[in-house]
């Protein structure tokens, strides 16, 4: 009896380790035309994992901090593991953020990333698709916005939301779990 308890205890601990990935009913593939009239389709990205993050280039805190956390999480990945993901930064400030500005901004942190800026109506549609929160502040100079990193699998289904309070190891483990195709849906 004691052996069964110890055995089941260790099995339970082992099964709870790792990254929990669930198919979420929000987010997913982004298909549209950016402000430069370029076609955007996340399914055409070769990497099996896409990290989508909403922000803007004038953001004073969350955007640079989150991009730095992602950079820190992936800095020690092997060259082959770095090919398993792509970061896509979607601007929530299409008035001030030109596509070139957004690309330059996100590339400063993560050179292989993609920065996107859409028209206001297209931005609103994508924000709604992801159930993200975006509101202009009272003074109109900045935005309050959700700071989740949406983790998409190779089918561009949202499998996890990473919070700003999650560790850089959580980001790395999620990329490796989804990138290795060893995912089991819960």
PDB file of C-alpha atoms in Angstrom:
ATOM      1  CA  UNK A   1       0.000   0.000   0.000  1.00  0.00           C
ATOM      2  CA  UNK A   2       2.776   2.407   0.947  1.00  0.00           C
ATOM      3  CA  UNK A   3       4.590   1.587  -2.334  1.00  0.00           C
ATOM      4  CA  UNK A   4       1.442   2.387  -4.370  1.00  0.00           C
ATOM      5  CA  UNK A   5       1.097   5.753  -2.621  1.00  0.00           C
ATOM      6  CA  UNK A   6       4.737   6.708  -3.246  1.00  0.00           C
ATOM      7  CA  UNK A   7       4.511   5.501  -6.846  1.00  0.00           C
ATOM      8  CA  UNK A   8       1.314   7.468  -7.526  1.00  0.00           C
ATOM      9  CA  UNK A   9       2.760  10.532  -5.772  1.00  0.00           C
ATOM     10  CA  UNK A  10       5.828  10.573  -8.054  1.00  0.00           C
ATOM     11  CA  UNK A  11       3.725   9.882 -11.137  1.00  0.00           C
ATOM     12  CA  UNK A  12       1.485  12.828 -10.194  1.00  0.00           C
ATOM     13  CA  UNK A  13       4.468  15.144  -9.732  1.00  0.00           C
ATOM     14  CA  UNK A  14       5.955  14.067 -13.051  1.00  0.00           C
ATOM     15  CA  UNK A  15       2.676  14.560 -14.929  1.00  0.00           C
ATOM     16  CA  UNK A  16       2.208  18.082 -13.588  1.00  0.00           C
ATOM     17  CA  UNK A  17       5.609  19.275 -14.750  1.00  0.00           C
ATOM     18  CA  UNK A  18       5.995  21.167 -17.978  1.00  0.00           C
ATOM     19  CA  UNK A  19       3.919  23.679 -19.825  1.00  0.00           C
ATOM     20  CA  UNK A  20       0.143  23.478 -19.907  1.00  0.00           C
ATOM     21  CA  UNK A  21      -1.180  24.181 -23.387  1.00  0.00           C
ATOM     22  CA  UNK A  22      -4.855  24.449 -24.181  1.00  0.00           C
ATOM     23  CA  UNK A  23      -6.607  25.508 -27.364  1.00  0.00           C
ATOM     24  CA  UNK A  24      -8.146  28.890 -26.558  1.00  0.00           C
ATOM     25  CA  UNK A  25     -11.169  30.329 -28.414  1.00  0.00           C
ATOM     26  CA  UNK A  26      -9.494  33.716 -29.029  1.00  0.00           C
ATOM     27  CA  UNK A  27      -6.727  34.993 -31.248  1.00  0.00           C
ATOM     28  CA  UNK A  28      -5.455  32.760 -33.974  1.00  0.00           C
ATOM     29  CA  UNK A  29      -4.358  33.543 -37.478  1.00  0.00           C
ATOM     30  CA  UNK A  30      -4.163  37.145 -38.613  1.00  0.00           C
ATOM     31  CA  UNK A  31      -5.063  37.714 -42.233  1.00  0.00           C
ATOM     32  CA  UNK A  32      -5.186  41.219 -43.622  1.00  0.00           C
ATOM     33  CA  UNK A  33      -3.494  44.052 -45.456  1.00  0.00           C
ATOM     34  CA  UNK A  34      -1.062  46.239 -43.546  1.00  0.00           C
ATOM     35  CA  UNK A  35      -0.751  50.000 -44.015  1.00  0.00           C
ATOM     36  CA  UNK A  36       1.866  49.463 -46.733  1.00  0.00           C
ATOM     37  CA  UNK A  37      -0.692  47.378 -48.631  1.00  0.00           C
ATOM     38  CA  UNK A  38       1.263  44.190 -47.967  1.00  0.00           C
ATOM     39  CA  UNK A  39      -0.628  40.963 -47.431  1.00  0.00           C
ATOM     40  CA  UNK A  40      -0.335  39.525 -43.916  1.00  0.00           C
ATOM     41  CA  UNK A  41      -1.095  35.885 -43.120  1.00  0.00           C
ATOM     42  CA  UNK A  42       0.494  34.344 -40.038  1.00  0.00           C
ATOM     43  CA  UNK A  43      -0.022  30.860 -41.488  1.00  0.00           C
ATOM     44  CA  UNK A  44       2.627  31.704 -44.083  1.00  0.00           C
ATOM     45  CA  UNK A  45       5.269  32.120 -41.369  1.00  0.00           C
ATOM     46  CA  UNK A  46       7.537  29.069 -41.448  1.00  0.00           C
ATOM     47  CA  UNK A  47       8.246  28.896 -37.718  1.00  0.00           C
ATOM     48  CA  UNK A  48       5.918  26.523 -35.820  1.00  0.00           C
ATOM     49  CA  UNK A  49       5.414  28.933 -32.892  1.00  0.00           C
ATOM     50  CA  UNK A  50       4.291  32.542 -33.167  1.00  0.00           C
ATOM     51  CA  UNK A  51       4.248  34.907 -30.203  1.00  0.00           C
ATOM     52  CA  UNK A  52       1.779  37.751 -30.817  1.00  0.00           C
ATOM     53  CA  UNK A  53       2.079  40.856 -28.691  1.00  0.00           C
ATOM     54  CA  UNK A  54       0.036  44.072 -28.878  1.00  0.00           C
ATOM     55  CA  UNK A  55       1.669  47.398 -28.100  1.00  0.00           C
ATOM     56  CA  UNK A  56       2.889  50.673 -29.527  1.00  0.00           C
ATOM     57  CA  UNK A  57       6.229  52.348 -30.081  1.00  0.00           C
ATOM     58  CA  UNK A  58       5.580  55.209 -27.646  1.00  0.00           C
ATOM     59  CA  UNK A  59       4.791  52.795 -24.816  1.00  0.00           C
ATOM     60  CA  UNK A  60       6.824  53.847 -21.770  1.00  0.00           C
ATOM     61  CA  UNK A  61       6.939  50.582 -19.844  1.00  0.00           C
ATOM     62  CA  UNK A  62       5.104  47.331 -20.639  1.00  0.00           C
ATOM     63  CA  UNK A  63       6.081  47.062 -24.302  1.00  0.00           C
ATOM     64  CA  UNK A  64       9.840  47.503 -23.875  1.00  0.00           C
ATOM     65  CA  UNK A  65       9.850  45.400 -20.698  1.00  0.00           C
ATOM     66  CA  UNK A  66       7.947  42.541 -22.337  1.00  0.00           C
ATOM     67  CA  UNK A  67      10.114  42.593 -25.444  1.00  0.00           C
ATOM     68  CA  UNK A  68      13.219  42.549 -23.234  1.00  0.00           C
ATOM     69  CA  UNK A  69      11.786  39.586 -21.299  1.00  0.00           C
ATOM     70  CA  UNK A  70      11.209  37.671 -24.535  1.00  0.00           C
ATOM     71  CA  UNK A  71      14.740  38.546 -25.691  1.00  0.00           C
ATOM     72  CA  UNK A  72      16.177  37.410 -22.365  1.00  0.00           C
ATOM     73  CA  UNK A  73      14.179  34.171 -22.550  1.00  0.00           C
ATOM     74  CA  UNK A  74      15.466  33.229 -25.988  1.00  0.00           C
ATOM     75  CA  UNK A  75      19.040  34.541 -25.798  1.00  0.00           C
ATOM     76  CA  UNK A  76      20.413  31.203 -24.672  1.00  0.00           C
ATOM     77  CA  UNK A  77      18.447  29.050 -27.124  1.00  0.00           C
ATOM     78  CA  UNK A  78      20.438  27.021 -29.602  1.00  0.00           C
ATOM     79  CA  UNK A  79      20.427  28.182 -33.238  1.00  0.00           C
ATOM     80  CA  UNK A  80      18.029  25.354 -34.157  1.00  0.00           C
ATOM     81  CA  UNK A  81      15.639  26.263 -31.303  1.00  0.00           C
ATOM     82  CA  UNK A  82      15.692  29.922 -32.385  1.00  0.00           C
ATOM     83  CA  UNK A  83      14.156  28.770 -35.675  1.00  0.00           C
ATOM     84  CA  UNK A  84      11.108  27.419 -33.828  1.00  0.00           C
ATOM     85  CA  UNK A  85       9.417  30.747 -33.153  1.00  0.00           C
ATOM     86  CA  UNK A  86       8.667  34.198 -34.512  1.00  0.00           C
ATOM     87  CA  UNK A  87       7.532  37.258 -32.568  1.00  0.00           C
ATOM     88  CA  UNK A  88       4.804  39.351 -34.197  1.00  0.00           C
ATOM     89  CA  UNK A  89       4.263  42.802 -32.666  1.00  0.00           C
ATOM     90  CA  UNK A  90       0.945  44.425 -33.638  1.00  0.00           C
ATOM     91  CA  UNK A  91       0.671  48.166 -33.078  1.00  0.00           C
ATOM     92  CA  UNK A  92      -2.453  49.452 -31.328  1.00  0.00           C
ATOM     93  CA  UNK A  93      -1.527  53.017 -32.360  1.00  0.00           C
ATOM     94  CA  UNK A  94      -1.910  53.047 -36.142  1.00  0.00           C
ATOM     95  CA  UNK A  95      -2.063  56.843 -36.260  1.00  0.00           C
ATOM     96  CA  UNK A  96       1.497  57.344 -34.973  1.00  0.00           C
ATOM     97  CA  UNK A  97       3.034  53.964 -35.811  1.00  0.00           C
ATOM     98  CA  UNK A  98       3.990  53.573 -39.446  1.00  0.00           C
ATOM     99  CA  UNK A  99       4.842  50.005 -40.499  1.00  0.00           C
ATOM    100  CA  UNK A 100       8.545  50.904 -40.857  1.00  0.00           C
ATOM    101  CA  UNK A 101       8.574  52.443 -37.365  1.00  0.00           C
ATOM    102  CA  UNK A 102       6.999  49.359 -35.791  1.00  0.00           C
ATOM    103  CA  UNK A 103       9.413  47.042 -37.600  1.00  0.00           C
ATOM    104  CA  UNK A 104      12.423  49.085 -36.515  1.00  0.00           C
ATOM    105  CA  UNK A 105      11.126  49.236 -32.920  1.00  0.00           C
ATOM    106  CA  UNK A 106      10.564  45.505 -32.489  1.00  0.00           C
ATOM    107  CA  UNK A 107      13.740  44.597 -34.398  1.00  0.00           C
ATOM    108  CA  UNK A 108      15.759  46.587 -31.882  1.00  0.00           C
ATOM    109  CA  UNK A 109      14.826  43.948 -29.291  1.00  0.00           C
ATOM    110  CA  UNK A 110      14.384  40.896 -31.487  1.00  0.00           C
ATOM    111  CA  UNK A 111      16.001  41.231 -34.941  1.00  0.00           C
ATOM    112  CA  UNK A 112      14.080  38.318 -36.486  1.00  0.00           C
ATOM    113  CA  UNK A 113      10.665  39.616 -35.403  1.00  0.00           C
ATOM    114  CA  UNK A 114       7.832  41.127 -37.423  1.00  0.00           C
ATOM    115  CA  UNK A 115       6.271  44.512 -36.666  1.00  0.00           C
ATOM    116  CA  UNK A 116       2.825  45.238 -38.060  1.00  0.00           C
ATOM    117  CA  UNK A 117       0.682  48.340 -38.297  1.00  0.00           C
ATOM    118  CA  UNK A 118      -2.773  48.248 -39.840  1.00  0.00           C
ATOM    119  CA  UNK A 119      -5.487  50.786 -40.508  1.00  0.00           C
ATOM    120  CA  UNK A 120      -7.591  51.711 -37.487  1.00  0.00           C
ATOM    121  CA  UNK A 121     -10.509  49.518 -38.606  1.00  0.00           C
ATOM    122  CA  UNK A 122      -8.242  46.528 -39.245  1.00  0.00           C
ATOM    123  CA  UNK A 123      -6.505  47.077 -35.887  1.00  0.00           C
ATOM    124  CA  UNK A 124      -9.891  47.174 -34.147  1.00  0.00           C
ATOM    125  CA  UNK A 125     -10.901  43.911 -35.845  1.00  0.00           C
ATOM    126  CA  UNK A 126      -7.685  42.137 -34.805  1.00  0.00           C
ATOM    127  CA  UNK A 127      -7.900  43.457 -31.232  1.00  0.00           C
ATOM    128  CA  UNK A 128     -11.462  42.110 -31.036  1.00  0.00           C
ATOM    129  CA  UNK A 129     -10.381  38.761 -32.525  1.00  0.00           C
ATOM    130  CA  UNK A 130      -7.814  38.423 -29.733  1.00  0.00           C
ATOM    131  CA  UNK A 131     -10.144  39.768 -27.039  1.00  0.00           C
ATOM    132  CA  UNK A 132      -7.387  42.214 -26.182  1.00  0.00           C
ATOM    133  CA  UNK A 133      -8.005  45.391 -24.227  1.00  0.00           C
ATOM    134  CA  UNK A 134      -7.020  48.737 -25.753  1.00  0.00           C
ATOM    135  CA  UNK A 135      -8.147  52.191 -24.623  1.00  0.00           C
ATOM    136  CA  UNK A 136      -6.674  55.616 -25.202  1.00  0.00           C
ATOM    137  CA  UNK A 137      -5.779  57.399 -21.970  1.00  0.00           C
ATOM    138  CA  UNK A 138      -7.663  60.546 -20.933  1.00  0.00           C
ATOM    139  CA  UNK A 139      -4.893  62.840 -22.111  1.00  0.00           C
ATOM    140  CA  UNK A 140      -4.807  61.026 -25.470  1.00  0.00           C
ATOM    141  CA  UNK A 141      -1.040  60.596 -25.492  1.00  0.00           C
ATOM    142  CA  UNK A 142      -0.876  56.898 -24.648  1.00  0.00           C
ATOM    143  CA  UNK A 143      -2.850  53.677 -24.457  1.00  0.00           C
ATOM    144  CA  UNK A 144      -3.869  51.314 -21.719  1.00  0.00           C
ATOM    145  CA  UNK A 145      -3.647  47.869 -23.250  1.00  0.00           C
ATOM    146  CA  UNK A 146      -3.535  44.207 -22.352  1.00  0.00           C
ATOM    147  CA  UNK A 147      -0.030  42.862 -22.090  1.00  0.00           C
ATOM    148  CA  UNK A 148      -0.476  39.163 -22.772  1.00  0.00           C
ATOM    149  CA  UNK A 149       1.780  37.316 -25.139  1.00  0.00           C
ATOM    150  CA  UNK A 150      -0.492  35.122 -27.251  1.00  0.00           C
ATOM    151  CA  UNK A 151       1.243  31.850 -28.129  1.00  0.00           C
ATOM    152  CA  UNK A 152       0.098  30.338 -31.431  1.00  0.00           C
ATOM    153  CA  UNK A 153       0.872  26.844 -32.666  1.00  0.00           C
ATOM    154  CA  UNK A 154       1.671  25.798 -36.237  1.00  0.00           C
ATOM    155  CA  UNK A 155      -2.042  25.854 -37.129  1.00  0.00           C
ATOM    156  CA  UNK A 156      -2.124  29.400 -35.665  1.00  0.00           C
ATOM    157  CA  UNK A 157      -4.474  28.425 -32.888  1.00  0.00           C
ATOM    158  CA  UNK A 158      -3.880  30.195 -29.600  1.00  0.00           C
ATOM    159  CA  UNK A 159      -2.506  27.651 -27.148  1.00  0.00           C
ATOM    160  CA  UNK A 160      -1.403  29.805 -24.223  1.00  0.00           C
ATOM    161  CA  UNK A 161      -1.501  33.326 -22.827  1.00  0.00           C
ATOM    162  CA  UNK A 162       1.734  34.362 -21.173  1.00  0.00           C
ATOM    163  CA  UNK A 163       1.317  37.073 -18.545  1.00  0.00           C
ATOM    164  CA  UNK A 164       3.828  39.802 -17.802  1.00  0.00           C
ATOM    165  CA  UNK A 165       4.314  38.205 -14.387  1.00  0.00           C
ATOM    166  CA  UNK A 166       5.331  34.863 -15.919  1.00  0.00           C
ATOM    167  CA  UNK A 167       9.029  34.115 -15.917  1.00  0.00           C
ATOM    168  CA  UNK A 168      11.334  34.163 -18.893  1.00  0.00           C
ATOM    169  CA  UNK A 169      11.726  30.405 -18.350  1.00  0.00           C
ATOM    170  CA  UNK A 170       7.975  30.009 -18.970  1.00  0.00           C
ATOM    171  CA  UNK A 171       8.389  31.739 -22.325  1.00  0.00           C
ATOM    172  CA  UNK A 172      11.335  29.534 -23.268  1.00  0.00           C
ATOM    173  CA  UNK A 173       9.646  26.312 -22.094  1.00  0.00           C
ATOM    174  CA  UNK A 174       6.490  27.181 -24.040  1.00  0.00           C
ATOM    175  CA  UNK A 175       8.438  27.797 -27.251  1.00  0.00           C
ATOM    176  CA  UNK A 176      10.319  24.530 -26.831  1.00  0.00           C
ATOM    177  CA  UNK A 177       7.180  22.531 -25.993  1.00  0.00           C
ATOM    178  CA  UNK A 178       5.196  23.809 -28.969  1.00  0.00           C
ATOM    179  CA  UNK A 179       8.204  23.892 -31.293  1.00  0.00           C
ATOM    180  CA  UNK A 180       8.987  20.264 -30.558  1.00  0.00           C
ATOM    181  CA  UNK A 181       5.513  19.126 -31.568  1.00  0.00           C
ATOM    182  CA  UNK A 182       5.251  17.177 -28.298  1.00  0.00           C
ATOM    183  CA  UNK A 183       2.056  18.925 -27.300  1.00  0.00           C
ATOM    184  CA  UNK A 184      -0.930  17.330 -25.709  1.00  0.00           C
ATOM    185  CA  UNK A 185      -4.095  19.387 -25.444  1.00  0.00           C
ATOM    186  CA  UNK A 186      -5.767  19.544 -22.067  1.00  0.00           C
TER     187      UNK A 186
END
